[in-house]
């Protein structure tokens, strides 16, 4: 269970990260995790409010304190996880065993009390039917890997991270935000420092002049994005200082 | 027989009428007793300052030319009609609780405090009193701290994993207290670099004799795999552009909350304040029958203390 939480704590689970996790935990937990991450949820044993009621009662927390906590952390499952004292020594239960034990109030309280916080928060999502994490690249997405030439538009020095955009008509539309991992990162940041056109807190808007090659494993439609699309496992391949922005890939070609 | 209040709230801050002095005032007053050097406790503009010898150098560094005097922990001073003394609060180096005694009646102002020990600051000492003024920055039962050793081990692991991919590790922390606690706790594991603001305070504490590892002030790129300790503000400045490939993590008690972790890539819950159980244990250890709450979740915490049978109200 703790390994599953550690795996999820690494961020959006990629197939590579899942393979590494599966190799650690053996076939039974790997197949349980695979099922969870493909959208098969375990039977919900209680709503978040009920989990919170159970924990508040078990820890003798009066209602006015629960209300004060919810003002600070509005998520009921989170408050339920935080109210229980930390375990003095960790559980060794597997993900599969945890799920099969998770049946009622007594079982939940025993399991939750023995887990450290990150794993307890996952347990609460599984118990309350609010676990929604999925492996990237699985739900209706295009599985065709591709590359594109995108334009650097924003830099966040504290990553350092950069936002890349693609031309759409006369506009530049943000496509994805990636950590700057290229060996030329110091030179890219030095260029950005000299070409900052505006600042929004730590974010620096830079002259849209530098072209980068990105690769991805597929695309997923997402109406909440200006571009209308999420890239699956996007990564930064190369900086092409010799290319001009008119060489960038049009957004429609990626969708 | 009931005694008159030894500490009352005034617009300038907490005030002791029988001693005619303020504690950690923010408004200009003639005489200030200061618990520690954080800017919400030590402000400019007071006629005279009194704090521990250990707290004085950082306070002078931050406030410039001030009329200030240091006292030893436990040393008793007569001020007006009261006897005052400073006692370790375990919050940051030099931090103190202030004990005030007047004709057998004892009040203690906790300042900011942490009950669990760390590698750097004078450990918290419970002081018996009739009335205890307690901070309650983390005065809700959702705040439970892991032992420091476990958090430091997680940090060391994060640092080593970053170093293995030739990335620097940038830890964001308050420049006085937390920053030095981190370097003391992670000493000996590799090169530690600092932002200039952190280095200034570190140099002062090192000169005072606090056990701090060697650090290098960073201008430009850090050595491969180094740990860099910086303030959150530093990451929005040009200084951050010179860091090269790096990972960033925050270290604060607030990282216990998902909402505060949002947008951070790594976060460690490490606080210089007492957690819920620490606050309750500290209050019990004073033996106080009246507890006045300040700084933090003052209303619900005071209500909780009343429910436990203590006299309690919010003072500031």
XYZ file of C-alpha atoms in Angstrom, chain B residues 34-144:
111
model
C 11.598 40.617 22.609
C 11.205 36.817 22.436
C 13.167 36.285 19.190
C 14.388 37.885 15.968
C 11.586 37.086 13.487
C 10.117 40.258 12.032
C 6.627 39.685 13.479
C 8.184 39.784 16.965
C 11.168 42.141 16.676
C 10.246 45.464 15.052
C 12.118 48.736 14.618
C 11.409 51.901 16.575
C 11.476 50.918 20.248
C 13.248 53.056 22.841
C 15.040 50.086 24.403
C 15.195 46.353 23.712
C 15.793 43.430 26.045
C 16.289 39.882 24.726
C 18.545 36.875 25.321
C 22.280 37.186 24.605
C 21.777 34.484 21.965
C 18.958 36.370 20.176
C 20.692 39.755 20.176
C 23.134 39.451 17.216
C 20.401 38.547 14.682
C 18.102 41.247 16.090
C 20.881 43.845 15.721
C 21.585 42.617 12.162
C 17.929 43.040 11.219
C 17.072 46.252 13.064
C 20.295 48.243 12.667
C 21.355 50.702 15.384
C 19.187 50.016 18.409
C 19.531 50.498 22.151
C 19.529 46.839 23.164
C 20.711 44.663 26.015
C 21.043 40.894 26.353
C 20.266 38.666 29.338
C 21.191 35.051 30.048
C 18.518 32.358 30.005
C 17.157 32.081 33.538
C 18.706 35.375 34.736
C 16.217 37.312 36.892
C 15.757 41.042 36.322
C 13.682 43.448 38.367
C 11.686 45.778 36.090
C 9.271 48.095 37.899
C 7.329 45.943 40.333
C 7.934 42.644 38.531
C 10.743 40.120 38.160
C 11.290 38.899 34.591
C 13.341 36.046 33.163
C 13.798 34.455 29.724
C 13.523 30.667 29.174
C 14.287 28.555 26.075
C 11.374 28.223 23.633
C 12.975 25.793 21.127
C 11.695 27.820 18.145
C 14.879 29.347 16.665
C 18.363 30.005 18.090
C 18.079 32.395 21.035
C 14.267 32.272 21.196
C 12.647 32.627 24.587
C 9.504 32.446 26.639
C 9.203 35.374 29.023
C 8.319 34.720 32.667
C 6.860 37.565 34.747
C 6.451 37.327 38.518
C 4.609 39.819 40.701
C 4.014 39.113 44.421
C 3.926 35.341 43.913
C 1.731 35.467 40.785
C 3.494 34.076 37.693
C 2.579 34.634 34.040
C 4.507 33.236 31.078
C 4.368 34.484 27.498
C 5.410 31.577 25.252
C 6.523 33.646 22.253
C 6.763 31.138 19.384
C 7.777 27.661 20.538
C 8.498 24.106 19.483
C 8.507 21.290 22.021
C 10.516 18.705 20.014
C 14.304 19.235 20.027
C 16.440 19.854 16.918
C 20.159 19.899 16.177
C 20.492 23.642 16.599
C 18.445 25.625 19.064
C 18.214 25.650 22.851
C 15.558 23.014 23.702
C 12.132 24.094 24.990
C 11.856 24.242 28.770
C 8.420 24.082 30.444
C 7.962 26.879 33.009
C 5.379 26.519 35.805
C 2.957 29.428 35.957
C -0.554 30.495 36.886
C -1.358 32.021 33.507
C 0.212 30.908 30.217
C -0.010 32.957 27.020
C 0.392 30.425 24.222
C 0.860 30.840 20.505
C -1.290 28.439 18.447
C 0.026 28.775 14.885
C -0.780 25.066 14.378
C -3.500 24.849 17.021
C -5.806 22.432 15.202
C -5.856 18.614 15.516
C -4.980 18.138 11.818
C -1.382 19.162 12.549
C 0.764 16.208 13.633
